[in-house]
Amino acid sequence: MSRPSGVFKESYLADMGFIQKRFHLVGLLLLFAFLSTLPLYAGDFYTSLFMLIFTFSVAIMGLNLLTAAGLFSVSTAALMGVGAFTASFLSQPPLSLPFFIVIPLSGIATMAVASVFALPALRIKGYYMLFLTTATQFTIEWILNYITKNVPGSVVYIAPMSILGHEFGMIEKYYVFLAIATIMGYLIAHIGRTPLGKAIVMIGEKDYAAHIFGVSPLKYKAIAFAIYGLYAGVGGAMWGYQIGLATPEHFGFMLSWEMLGVGVIVGGVGSYVWGSCLGTVVMIAISQGITIMVSRLSVMMPWLGPTAFGLRAILYGVIIAGILIAEPHGLASLLRKVKRFFDLFPFSY
Amino acid sequence: MSGLPILEVKDVSLRFGGVVALRSVSLSVNKGEILAIVGPNGSGKTSLLNCICGFYKPQSGRIFFKGVDITRMPIHKRMEMGLGRTLQTPYVFPGTVYENIMVGYVVRNGGIFRNLTYGAVEEARRRAEELIDFVELEPYRDAIATELPMGLRKRVELARVLMWDPEVIMLDEPASGLSLDERRDMARFILELNEVWGKTIILIEHEMNMVKDLAHRIIVMDSGRKIAEGLFKEITRDARVLAAYLGE
């Protein structure tokens, strides 16, 4: 990383700030201008798609941090389920809490659940984590099914978002989601630049070597797990408010894998905000795009019959592989290249 | 120069299955001195350091630091008490140099919520910058640490250890793999740490000229035993030391 010339910082905080040059600010403002005017001209379909992107971005931010700590987890979807079920419990009578209390509380409750399941995980790392979190995923799914065993379809409902009796429509919900995603994004970016965030990255490489430098792997793995749980819980609660109901089936094992494989790895491990957001965009936009494409294809080529839906998975895999061949460190490195290009603009280096 | 013993190792023995790495080694380190530990490869120098910093648990013997028995204490607690060590192959993670140094802040400031405040970030960065100044890494503060050459990575590691201001610093071969210039710089840092900052230093080194110039006292080890202790001119006359290095 090169320090741009002509930039003079007067405090260390400014030097570590997120906005280093004027074009960073311009880019960020353009992005917010786009996102905040989107529901005015886009239809319901695209608005809800973007809400889904905000929801999963939040959950994937936590997963990205956990992956940076060297812990691979495939139980994100189950933890989102915990968040959604907690939101259902808190938002329905008898408690009937308003959404701005329900969402943080769901995050905290999921953080507690994640910490319980993290206890054995703190002693292992790397690929072994995949086995353990697989078990976590299925255990939580089973627990959610057990809680709702008397309900047909295991469905729980989440009260609609409202404030002082005024029920929120799609557009108002969209802005709430945008605000939550912005706050959570800022928070994780801030965690990333503190010494604590660096300690989490440090144990991700070689935890025993980090221990020699006084960074207790156990403690920082636990912190990473707690943050991961918090983000997954908030994401789950957002999901619940968007759909209005939740069943354990929504939070399946494949979704967990998709979030790790596409959301984090394609997005870029270690780039907590932009990597996660880009990964989520790929995860949702491409899967939606392919679904539309395949349904058109099956109309054009009726002889494919029901096998057309098998093509969806194949196409998805090919696109992901293609992205990873072009950008092995994820889409976040593409963003860095764009930044660098504008940084040095008339010159190439 | 040398004062009371700050670190004492008493009859420490360490075995890995049938291999005996340390055979009841005892030594004491005085406050404010530079103690060099030398010996042929495999003589147990690094194992001894690993026992002191807590990476290995010795089968018998006790280790006292500032009068407290630390034999069973976890590594990060010992670091918090004021020990610090660098590795023979420096460990840096893929982040910038200043980030690699800032990490040391959490050792003595472990509070989670305290760590997330702007004040803590600013303080950690300020101290990291002071240490970047000390180890002369200013041009590299934004470089990715894993892409730096060995000599600079060793400085990053030294600065990180200094972040928590330890009283005793254990340096495991600080000059191995360094060029002559870099070795001179490293020797200068060690002297400054000892004379200006008042740090006690335990130095493992193969480079005899460096040991001769820096160390106040030298301990010679061979196959897990301490075979000699004293000034440079004393140990070079010791028959057992000559035997260990040159053969009978």
Coordinates of C-alpha atoms in Angstrom, one line a residue:
Chain A
M1 CA 0.0 0.0 0.0
S2 CA 1.4 3.4 -0.9
R3 CA 0.6 6.5 0.9
P4 CA -0.9 9.0 -1.6
S5 CA 1.1 12.1 -2.1
G6 CA -0.3 15.5 -1.3
V7 CA -2.2 14.1 1.7
F8 CA -1.2 15.5 5.0
K9 CA -2.8 14.1 8.2
E10 CA -2.6 15.9 11.5
S11 CA -3.7 13.2 13.8
Y12 CA -3.2 9.4 13.9
L13 CA -7.0 8.9 13.9
A14 CA -7.3 10.9 10.7
D15 CA -4.4 8.8 9.3
M16 CA -6.3 5.6 10.1
G17 CA -9.6 7.1 8.9
F18 CA -11.8 5.3 6.3
I19 CA -11.8 8.3 4.0
Q20 CA -8.3 9.1 3.0
K21 CA -8.8 11.2 -0.2
R22 CA -11.5 13.3 -1.6
F23 CA -12.5 10.8 -4.2
H24 CA -13.1 8.2 -1.5
L25 CA -15.7 10.6 0.0
V26 CA -17.1 11.2 -3.5
G27 CA -17.4 7.5 -4.1
L28 CA -19.1 6.9 -0.8
L29 CA -21.6 9.8 -1.3
L30 CA -22.4 8.5 -4.8
L31 CA -23.1 5.0 -3.4
F32 CA -25.3 6.5 -0.7
A33 CA -27.1 8.7 -3.2
F34 CA -27.8 5.6 -5.3
L35 CA -28.9 3.5 -2.4
S36 CA -31.1 6.1 -0.8
T37 CA -32.9 7.0 -3.9
L38 CA -33.3 3.5 -5.2
P39 CA -36.8 2.7 -3.8
L40 CA -38.1 5.9 -5.5
Y41 CA -37.5 4.6 -9.1
A42 CA -36.9 0.9 -8.7
G43 CA -39.8 -1.5 -8.4
D44 CA -40.8 -3.6 -5.5
F45 CA -38.7 -6.5 -6.8
Y46 CA -35.4 -4.6 -6.8
T47 CA -36.2 -2.9 -3.5
S48 CA -36.7 -6.2 -1.8
L49 CA -33.6 -7.6 -3.5
F50 CA -31.5 -4.8 -2.1
M51 CA -33.1 -5.4 1.4
L52 CA -32.0 -9.0 1.1
I53 CA -28.5 -7.8 0.2
F54 CA -28.4 -5.6 3.3
T55 CA -29.6 -8.5 5.5
F56 CA -27.0 -10.9 4.2
S57 CA -24.3 -8.3 4.1
V58 CA -24.7 -7.8 7.9
A59 CA -24.5 -11.6 8.6
I60 CA -21.6 -12.0 6.3
M61 CA -19.6 -9.2 7.9
G62 CA -19.4 -11.2 11.1
L63 CA -18.5 -14.3 9.2
N64 CA -15.8 -12.5 7.4
L65 CA -14.2 -11.4 10.7
L66 CA -14.5 -15.0 12.0
T67 CA -12.8 -16.3 8.8
A68 CA -10.0 -13.7 9.2
A69 CA -9.5 -15.2 12.6
G70 CA -8.8 -18.5 11.0
L71 CA -12.1 -20.1 12.0
F72 CA -14.3 -21.4 9.1
S73 CA -17.9 -21.6 10.1
V74 CA -20.8 -23.2 8.2
S75 CA -23.4 -22.5 10.9
T76 CA -24.2 -18.9 9.9
A77 CA -27.6 -19.7 8.6
A78 CA -28.6 -21.6 11.7
L79 CA -27.5 -18.6 13.8
M80 CA -29.5 -16.3 11.6
G81 CA -32.4 -18.6 12.4
V82 CA -31.8 -18.1 16.1
G83 CA -31.9 -14.3 15.4
A84 CA -35.2 -14.6 13.5
F85 CA -36.8 -16.8 16.1
T86 CA -35.7 -14.5 18.9
A87 CA -37.1 -11.6 16.9
S88 CA -40.4 -13.5 16.6
F89 CA -40.5 -14.2 20.3
L90 CA -39.7 -10.6 21.3
S91 CA -42.0 -8.8 18.7
Q92 CA -45.1 -10.9 19.2
P93 CA -47.4 -10.6 22.3
P94 CA -47.0 -10.8 25.2
L95 CA -43.7 -8.8 24.9
S96 CA -44.6 -6.9 21.6
L97 CA -41.3 -4.9 21.7
P98 CA -40.7 -2.3 19.0
F99 CA -38.2 -3.2 16.2
F100 CA -35.4 -0.9 17.3
I101 CA -35.2 -2.9 20.6
V102 CA -35.9 -6.3 19.1
I103 CA -33.1 -6.2 16.5
P104 CA -30.3 -5.4 19.0
L105 CA -31.7 -7.9 21.5
S106 CA -31.9 -10.6 18.9
G107 CA -28.2 -9.9 18.1
I108 CA -27.3 -10.2 21.7
A109 CA -29.3 -13.4 22.2
T110 CA -27.6 -15.0 19.2
M111 CA -24.3 -13.8 20.5
A112 CA -24.9 -15.8 23.7
V113 CA -26.0 -18.9 21.7
A114 CA -22.9 -18.6 19.5
S115 CA -20.7 -18.3 22.5
V116 CA -22.1 -21.6 24.0
F117 CA -21.5 -23.4 20.7
A118 CA -18.1 -21.8 20.4
L119 CA -16.7 -23.3 23.6
P120 CA -15.5 -26.5 21.9
A121 CA -14.5 -24.5 18.8
L122 CA -12.0 -22.5 20.7
R123 CA -9.6 -25.4 21.0
I124 CA -9.5 -26.3 17.3
K125 CA -9.0 -24.4 14.1
G126 CA -8.9 -24.4 10.4
Y127 CA -10.7 -27.2 8.5
Y128 CA -11.6 -29.1 11.7
M129 CA -13.9 -26.1 12.4
L130 CA -16.0 -27.1 9.4
F131 CA -16.9 -30.4 11.1
L132 CA -17.7 -28.8 14.3
T133 CA -19.8 -26.0 12.8
T134 CA -21.7 -28.5 10.7
A135 CA -22.7 -30.2 13.9
T136 CA -23.7 -26.7 15.3
Q137 CA -25.8 -26.1 12.2
F138 CA -27.7 -29.3 12.6
T139 CA -28.1 -29.0 16.3
I140 CA -29.5 -25.5 16.1
E141 CA -31.8 -26.6 13.3
W142 CA -33.1 -29.5 15.4
I143 CA -33.6 -27.2 18.4
L144 CA -35.6 -24.7 16.3
N145 CA -37.7 -27.6 15.0
Y146 CA -38.2 -28.9 18.5
I147 CA -39.4 -25.5 19.8
T148 CA -42.0 -25.2 17.1
K149 CA -42.9 -28.9 17.0
N150 CA -46.6 -28.1 17.7
V151 CA -46.9 -25.6 14.9
P152 CA -47.6 -27.1 11.5
G153 CA -44.7 -26.3 9.2
S154 CA -42.7 -25.0 12.2
V155 CA -43.6 -21.4 11.2
V156 CA -43.1 -18.5 13.5
Y157 CA -44.3 -15.0 12.7
I158 CA -42.6 -11.7 13.2
A159 CA -44.8 -8.7 13.9
P160 CA -44.6 -6.0 11.2
M161 CA -42.2 -3.1 11.8
S162 CA -44.1 -0.2 13.3
I163 CA -43.5 2.9 15.3
L164 CA -46.3 4.5 17.5
G165 CA -48.9 2.5 15.7
H166 CA -47.8 3.4 12.3
E167 CA -47.0 0.3 10.3
F168 CA -44.0 0.5 8.0
G169 CA -44.3 -0.1 4.3
M170 CA -41.7 -1.5 2.0
I171 CA -40.0 1.8 1.4
E172 CA -39.7 2.7 5.1
K173 CA -38.4 -0.7 5.9
Y174 CA -35.8 -0.3 3.1
Y175 CA -34.4 2.8 4.8
V176 CA -34.4 1.1 8.2
F177 CA -32.4 -1.8 6.7
L178 CA -30.0 0.7 5.0
A179 CA -29.4 2.4 8.3
I180 CA -28.8 -0.9 10.2
A181 CA -26.4 -2.1 7.5
T182 CA -24.5 1.2 7.6
I183 CA -24.2 1.2 11.4
M184 CA -23.1 -2.4 11.5
G185 CA -20.7 -1.8 8.7
Y186 CA -19.1 1.2 10.4
L187 CA -18.9 -0.8 13.6
I188 CA -17.1 -3.7 12.1
A189 CA -14.8 -1.5 10.1
H190 CA -13.9 0.3 13.4
I191 CA -13.3 -3.0 15.2
G192 CA -11.0 -4.0 12.3
R193 CA -8.7 -1.0 12.8
T194 CA -8.4 -1.3 16.6
P195 CA -5.6 -3.2 18.3
L196 CA -8.3 -5.8 19.2
G197 CA -9.2 -6.3 15.5
K198 CA -5.5 -6.7 14.7
A199 CA -5.2 -9.3 17.4
I200 CA -8.0 -11.2 15.8
V201 CA -6.3 -11.2 12.5
M202 CA -3.0 -12.2 14.2
I203 CA -4.4 -15.4 15.7
G204 CA -5.8 -16.2 12.3
E205 CA -2.3 -16.9 10.9
K206 CA -0.6 -18.9 13.5
D207 CA -2.3 -18.8 16.9
Y208 CA 0.6 -20.4 18.9
A209 CA 3.0 -17.7 17.5
A210 CA 0.5 -15.0 18.4
H211 CA 0.4 -16.4 21.9
I212 CA 4.1 -15.9 22.3
F213 CA 3.4 -12.2 21.7
G214 CA 0.9 -12.1 24.5
V215 CA -2.2 -12.5 22.4
S216 CA -4.3 -15.2 24.0
P217 CA -5.8 -17.3 21.2
L218 CA -8.6 -18.5 23.4
K219 CA -9.7 -15.0 24.3
Y220 CA -9.6 -13.5 20.8
K221 CA -11.3 -16.5 19.2
A222 CA -14.1 -16.1 21.8
I223 CA -14.4 -12.4 20.9
A224 CA -14.4 -13.2 17.2
F225 CA -17.1 -15.8 17.8
A226 CA -19.2 -13.4 19.8
I227 CA -19.0 -10.7 17.1
Y228 CA -19.9 -13.3 14.6
G229 CA -23.0 -14.3 16.6
L230 CA -24.0 -10.7 17.1
Y231 CA -23.9 -10.0 13.3
A232 CA -25.7 -13.3 12.4
G233 CA -28.4 -12.5 15.0
V234 CA -29.0 -9.0 13.6
G235 CA -29.0 -10.4 10.1
G236 CA -31.5 -13.0 11.2
A237 CA -33.8 -10.5 12.8
M238 CA -33.7 -8.3 9.6
W239 CA -34.6 -11.4 7.6
G240 CA -37.5 -12.0 9.9
Y241 CA -38.8 -8.5 9.6
Q242 CA -38.5 -8.6 5.8
I243 CA -40.3 -11.9 5.3
G244 CA -42.6 -11.6 8.3
L245 CA -42.2 -15.3 9.1
A246 CA -39.5 -17.8 9.6
T247 CA -39.1 -21.6 9.6
P248 CA -36.0 -23.6 10.2
E249 CA -36.1 -24.6 6.6
H250 CA -35.1 -21.1 5.5
F251 CA -31.8 -21.5 7.4
G252 CA -30.5 -24.6 5.8
F253 CA -27.0 -26.0 5.6
M254 CA -26.5 -25.1 1.9
L255 CA -27.2 -21.4 2.7
S256 CA -24.4 -21.5 5.3
W257 CA -22.0 -22.9 2.7
E258 CA -23.1 -20.3 0.2
M259 CA -22.4 -17.6 2.8
L260 CA -18.9 -18.9 3.5
G261 CA -18.0 -19.8 0.0
V262 CA -19.5 -16.9 -2.0
G263 CA -20.2 -14.2 0.6
V264 CA -16.7 -14.4 2.2
I265 CA -14.3 -16.1 -0.1
V266 CA -15.5 -14.5 -3.3
G267 CA -16.0 -11.2 -1.5
G268 CA -12.5 -11.2 0.0
V269 CA -11.4 -12.4 3.4
G270 CA -10.3 -9.6 5.7
S271 CA -12.2 -6.8 3.9
Y272 CA -15.0 -6.8 6.4
V273 CA -17.3 -4.2 4.8
W274 CA -16.7 -4.0 1.1
G275 CA -15.7 -7.6 0.7
S276 CA -18.8 -8.8 2.5
C277 CA -21.0 -6.5 0.5
L278 CA -19.6 -7.4 -2.8
G279 CA -19.7 -11.1 -1.9
T280 CA -23.4 -10.7 -0.9
V281 CA -24.2 -8.9 -4.2
V282 CA -22.6 -11.7 -6.1
M283 CA -24.4 -14.3 -4.0
I284 CA -27.9 -12.8 -4.4
A285 CA -27.7 -11.1 -7.7
I286 CA -26.1 -14.0 -9.6
S287 CA -28.3 -16.6 -8.0
Q288 CA -31.4 -14.5 -8.8
G289 CA -30.1 -13.8 -12.3
I290 CA -29.4 -17.4 -13.1
T291 CA -32.8 -18.5 -11.8
I292 CA -34.4 -16.1 -14.2
M293 CA -32.0 -17.1 -17.0
V294 CA -32.7 -20.8 -16.4
S295 CA -36.5 -20.4 -16.4
R296 CA -36.2 -18.5 -19.7
L297 CA -34.0 -21.3 -21.0
S298 CA -36.4 -24.0 -20.1
V299 CA -39.1 -22.2 -22.0
M300 CA -36.8 -21.9 -25.1
M301 CA -35.6 -25.5 -24.8
P302 CA -38.5 -27.5 -23.5
W303 CA -36.7 -30.8 -24.1
L304 CA -34.5 -29.9 -21.0
G305 CA -37.5 -30.5 -18.9
P306 CA -37.0 -30.4 -15.1
T307 CA -33.2 -30.9 -15.6
A308 CA -33.0 -27.2 -16.4
F309 CA -32.8 -26.5 -12.7
G310 CA -29.7 -28.6 -12.4
L311 CA -28.1 -26.1 -14.8
R312 CA -28.6 -23.4 -12.2
A313 CA -26.1 -25.0 -9.8
I314 CA -23.6 -25.6 -12.7
L315 CA -23.8 -22.1 -14.0
Y316 CA -23.4 -20.7 -10.5
G317 CA -20.3 -22.8 -9.9
V318 CA -18.8 -21.7 -13.2
I319 CA -19.3 -18.0 -12.5
I320 CA -17.8 -18.4 -9.0
A321 CA -14.8 -20.3 -10.3
G322 CA -14.4 -17.6 -13.0
I323 CA -14.4 -14.8 -10.5
L324 CA -11.9 -16.6 -8.3
I325 CA -9.6 -17.3 -11.2
A326 CA -9.7 -13.6 -12.2
E327 CA -9.4 -12.3 -8.6
P328 CA -7.9 -15.0 -6.3
H329 CA -8.1 -12.7 -3.3
G330 CA -11.8 -11.9 -3.8
L331 CA -13.6 -9.0 -5.3
A332 CA -12.3 -6.7 -2.6
S333 CA -8.9 -6.6 -4.3
L334 CA -10.7 -5.5 -7.5
L335 CA -12.0 -2.6 -5.5
R336 CA -8.5 -1.8 -4.2
K337 CA -7.3 -1.7 -7.8
V338 CA -10.1 0.7 -8.7
K339 CA -9.1 2.9 -5.7
R340 CA -5.4 2.8 -6.8
F341 CA -6.4 3.7 -10.4
F342 CA -8.1 6.9 -9.2
D343 CA -5.4 7.5 -6.7
L344 CA -2.7 7.8 -9.3
F345 CA -5.1 8.9 -12.0
P346 CA -3.3 10.3 -15.0
F347 CA -0.4 7.9 -14.4
S348 CA -0.4 4.2 -14.1
Y349 CA 2.0 3.9 -11.2
Chain B
M1 CA 25.0 -2.2 36.0
S2 CA 23.7 -5.5 37.3
G3 CA 21.4 -5.5 40.3
L4 CA 19.2 -8.1 42.0
P5 CA 18.1 -11.2 40.1
I6 CA 14.9 -10.5 38.3
L7 CA 14.5 -13.9 36.7
E8 CA 15.5 -17.2 38.2
V9 CA 15.5 -20.6 36.7
K10 CA 15.9 -23.4 39.1
D11 CA 16.7 -27.0 38.1
V12 CA 14.5 -27.0 35.0
S13 CA 14.4 -30.2 33.1
L14 CA 12.5 -30.8 29.8
R15 CA 12.0 -34.0 28.0
F16 CA 10.3 -34.8 24.7
G17 CA 9.7 -38.6 24.9
G18 CA 13.2 -40.1 25.0
V19 CA 15.0 -36.8 24.0
V20 CA 16.2 -34.8 27.0
A21 CA 16.3 -31.2 25.9
L22 CA 17.2 -29.6 29.3
R23 CA 18.9 -31.4 32.2
S24 CA 18.3 -29.5 35.4
V25 CA 19.4 -26.1 34.2
S26 CA 19.7 -23.3 36.7
L27 CA 20.5 -19.7 36.1
S28 CA 19.6 -16.3 37.3
V29 CA 19.3 -13.0 35.4
N30 CA 20.2 -9.8 37.1
K31 CA 18.2 -6.6 36.5
G32 CA 19.7 -4.4 33.9
E33 CA 22.2 -6.9 32.4
I34 CA 22.7 -8.4 29.0
L35 CA 23.0 -12.1 29.4
A36 CA 24.0 -14.1 26.4
I37 CA 23.3 -17.8 26.0
V38 CA 25.5 -19.6 23.5
G39 CA 26.1 -23.2 22.5
P40 CA 26.2 -25.5 19.6
N41 CA 23.0 -26.3 17.6
G42 CA 20.6 -28.5 19.6
S43 CA 22.1 -27.6 22.9
G44 CA 18.8 -26.4 24.4
K45 CA 19.1 -22.6 24.2
T46 CA 15.8 -22.1 22.5
S47 CA 14.1 -24.8 24.6
L48 CA 15.2 -22.9 27.7
L49 CA 13.7 -19.7 26.3
N50 CA 10.5 -21.5 25.5
C51 CA 10.4 -22.7 29.1
I52 CA 10.8 -19.2 30.4
C53 CA 8.2 -17.7 28.1
G54 CA 5.8 -20.6 28.8
F55 CA 5.6 -22.2 25.4
Y56 CA 7.0 -25.5 26.8
K57 CA 6.1 -26.8 30.3
P58 CA 9.2 -28.2 32.0
Q59 CA 8.7 -31.6 33.7
S60 CA 10.6 -30.5 36.8
G61 CA 12.1 -27.3 38.2
R62 CA 10.7 -23.9 38.9
I63 CA 10.9 -20.5 37.2
F64 CA 10.6 -17.2 39.3
F65 CA 10.1 -13.8 37.7
K66 CA 10.1 -10.8 40.0
G67 CA 9.9 -13.2 42.9
V68 CA 6.7 -14.8 41.6
D69 CA 6.6 -18.5 40.6
I70 CA 5.5 -18.5 37.0
T71 CA 6.2 -22.1 36.1
R72 CA 2.5 -22.9 35.6
M73 CA 1.4 -19.5 34.3
P74 CA -0.1 -19.2 30.8
I75 CA 2.0 -17.4 28.2
H76 CA 0.0 -14.2 27.9
K77 CA 0.0 -13.7 31.7
R78 CA 3.8 -13.9 31.7
M79 CA 3.9 -11.3 29.0
E80 CA 1.5 -9.1 30.9
M81 CA 3.9 -9.4 33.9
G82 CA 6.7 -8.0 31.9
L83 CA 8.4 -10.7 29.8
G84 CA 8.8 -10.4 26.1
R85 CA 10.5 -12.5 23.5
T86 CA 11.1 -12.5 19.8
L87 CA 11.3 -15.5 17.5
Q88 CA 14.2 -16.8 15.5
T89 CA 12.0 -16.7 12.4
P90 CA 10.0 -13.5 12.9
Y91 CA 6.2 -13.8 12.9
V92 CA 4.3 -11.1 11.1
F93 CA 0.8 -11.3 9.9
P94 CA -0.4 -9.8 6.5
G95 CA -1.1 -6.3 7.6
T96 CA 0.8 -3.1 7.5
V97 CA 3.9 -2.6 9.7
Y98 CA 2.2 -0.2 12.1
E99 CA -0.7 -2.7 12.5
N100 CA 1.7 -5.5 13.3
I101 CA 3.3 -3.3 16.0
M102 CA 0.0 -2.0 17.3
V103 CA -1.2 -5.5 18.2
G104 CA 1.2 -5.4 21.2
Y105 CA -1.1 -2.9 22.8
V106 CA -3.7 -5.6 23.8
V107 CA -1.2 -7.4 26.1
R108 CA -1.5 -4.9 28.9
N109 CA -4.8 -3.3 27.9
G110 CA -7.0 -6.4 27.5
G111 CA -10.3 -4.7 28.2
I112 CA -12.6 -5.4 25.3
F113 CA -14.7 -2.3 25.4
R114 CA -11.8 -0.1 26.4
N115 CA -10.0 -1.3 23.3
L116 CA -12.8 -0.2 21.0
T117 CA -12.7 3.4 22.0
Y118 CA -11.1 6.0 19.8
G119 CA -8.8 7.0 22.6
A120 CA -7.3 3.5 22.8
V121 CA -6.8 3.4 19.0
E122 CA -5.1 6.7 19.1
E123 CA -2.9 5.8 22.0
A124 CA -1.9 2.5 20.5
R125 CA -1.0 4.2 17.2
R126 CA 1.0 6.9 19.0
R127 CA 3.0 4.4 20.8
A128 CA 3.5 2.3 17.7
E129 CA 4.8 5.4 16.0
E130 CA 7.3 6.0 18.8
L131 CA 8.6 2.5 18.4
I132 CA 8.7 2.8 14.6
D133 CA 10.9 5.8 15.2
F134 CA 13.1 3.7 17.6
V135 CA 13.6 0.8 15.2
E136 CA 13.9 3.1 12.2
L137 CA 11.1 1.7 10.1
E138 CA 9.6 5.1 9.1
P139 CA 9.7 4.5 5.4
Y140 CA 8.0 1.1 5.8
R141 CA 5.1 2.0 8.1
D142 CA 2.5 1.4 5.4
A143 CA 4.3 -1.6 3.8
I144 CA 2.7 -5.0 4.1
A145 CA 4.9 -6.7 6.8
T146 CA 4.9 -10.1 5.2
E147 CA 6.5 -8.7 2.1
L148 CA 9.4 -7.2 4.0
P149 CA 12.9 -8.8 4.1
M150 CA 14.1 -10.7 7.2
G151 CA 16.1 -7.9 8.7
L152 CA 13.1 -5.5 8.7
R153 CA 10.7 -8.2 10.0
K154 CA 12.9 -8.7 13.0
R155 CA 12.7 -5.0 13.7
V156 CA 8.9 -5.2 13.4
E157 CA 8.9 -8.0 15.9
L158 CA 11.2 -6.1 18.3
A159 CA 9.0 -3.1 18.2
R160 CA 5.9 -5.2 18.8
V161 CA 7.5 -6.7 21.9
L162 CA 8.4 -3.2 23.1
M163 CA 4.7 -2.1 22.8
W164 CA 3.9 -3.6 26.2
D165 CA 7.1 -2.3 27.7
P166 CA 8.5 -5.6 29.1
E167 CA 11.3 -5.5 31.7
V168 CA 13.0 -8.6 30.4
I169 CA 13.4 -9.1 26.7
M170 CA 14.5 -12.5 25.3
L171 CA 16.0 -12.2 21.8
D172 CA 16.3 -15.5 19.9
E173 CA 19.1 -15.1 17.4
P174 CA 18.3 -11.4 16.5
A175 CA 21.2 -11.3 14.1
S176 CA 20.8 -14.6 12.2
G177 CA 20.1 -14.1 8.5
L178 CA 21.0 -10.4 8.7
S179 CA 23.6 -8.5 6.7
L180 CA 26.5 -6.8 8.4
D181 CA 24.8 -3.4 8.3
E182 CA 21.6 -4.8 9.7
R183 CA 23.5 -6.7 12.4
R184 CA 25.2 -3.4 13.4
D185 CA 21.8 -1.7 13.6
M186 CA 20.4 -4.6 15.7
A187 CA 23.4 -4.4 18.1
R188 CA 22.8 -0.6 18.4
F189 CA 19.1 -1.2 19.3
I190 CA 20.1 -3.8 21.9
L191 CA 22.6 -1.5 23.5
E192 CA 20.2 1.4 23.5
L193 CA 17.5 -0.7 25.0
N194 CA 19.8 -1.8 27.8
E195 CA 21.6 1.4 28.5
V196 CA 19.0 4.1 27.9
W197 CA 15.8 2.2 28.5
G198 CA 17.2 0.0 31.3
K199 CA 15.9 -3.3 29.9
T200 CA 17.2 -6.6 30.9
I201 CA 18.1 -8.6 27.9
I202 CA 18.6 -12.4 27.4
L203 CA 20.3 -12.9 24.1
I204 CA 20.8 -16.1 22.1
E205 CA 23.3 -15.7 19.5
H206 CA 25.7 -17.7 17.3
E207 CA 27.7 -14.7 16.1
M208 CA 30.5 -14.6 18.6
N209 CA 31.7 -11.1 17.9
M210 CA 28.3 -9.7 18.7
V211 CA 28.2 -11.7 21.9
K212 CA 31.6 -10.6 22.9
D213 CA 30.8 -6.9 22.3
L214 CA 27.3 -6.9 23.9
A215 CA 27.1 -9.4 26.7
H216 CA 27.9 -8.6 30.3
R217 CA 27.8 -12.3 31.1
I218 CA 27.7 -15.4 29.0
I219 CA 26.2 -18.9 29.7
V220 CA 27.4 -21.8 27.6
M221 CA 25.1 -24.7 27.0
D222 CA 25.8 -28.1 25.5
S223 CA 23.4 -31.0 25.1
G224 CA 20.9 -29.6 27.6
R225 CA 23.4 -28.7 30.3
K226 CA 24.8 -25.5 31.4
I227 CA 28.6 -26.1 31.1
A228 CA 30.1 -22.7 31.8
E229 CA 29.2 -19.2 33.0
G230 CA 31.1 -16.0 33.1
L231 CA 32.8 -13.3 31.2
F232 CA 33.9 -13.8 27.6
K233 CA 37.6 -14.2 28.4
E234 CA 36.7 -16.7 31.1
I235 CA 34.6 -19.0 29.1
T236 CA 37.0 -19.0 26.1
R237 CA 39.6 -20.6 28.4
D238 CA 37.2 -23.1 29.8
A239 CA 38.2 -26.6 28.7
R240 CA 34.6 -27.9 28.6
V241 CA 33.5 -25.1 26.3
L242 CA 36.4 -25.7 24.0
A243 CA 35.5 -29.4 23.9
A244 CA 31.9 -28.6 23.1
Y245 CA 32.8 -26.3 20.2
L246 CA 35.9 -28.0 18.9
G247 CA 35.6 -31.6 20.0
E248 CA 37.9 -33.5 22.3

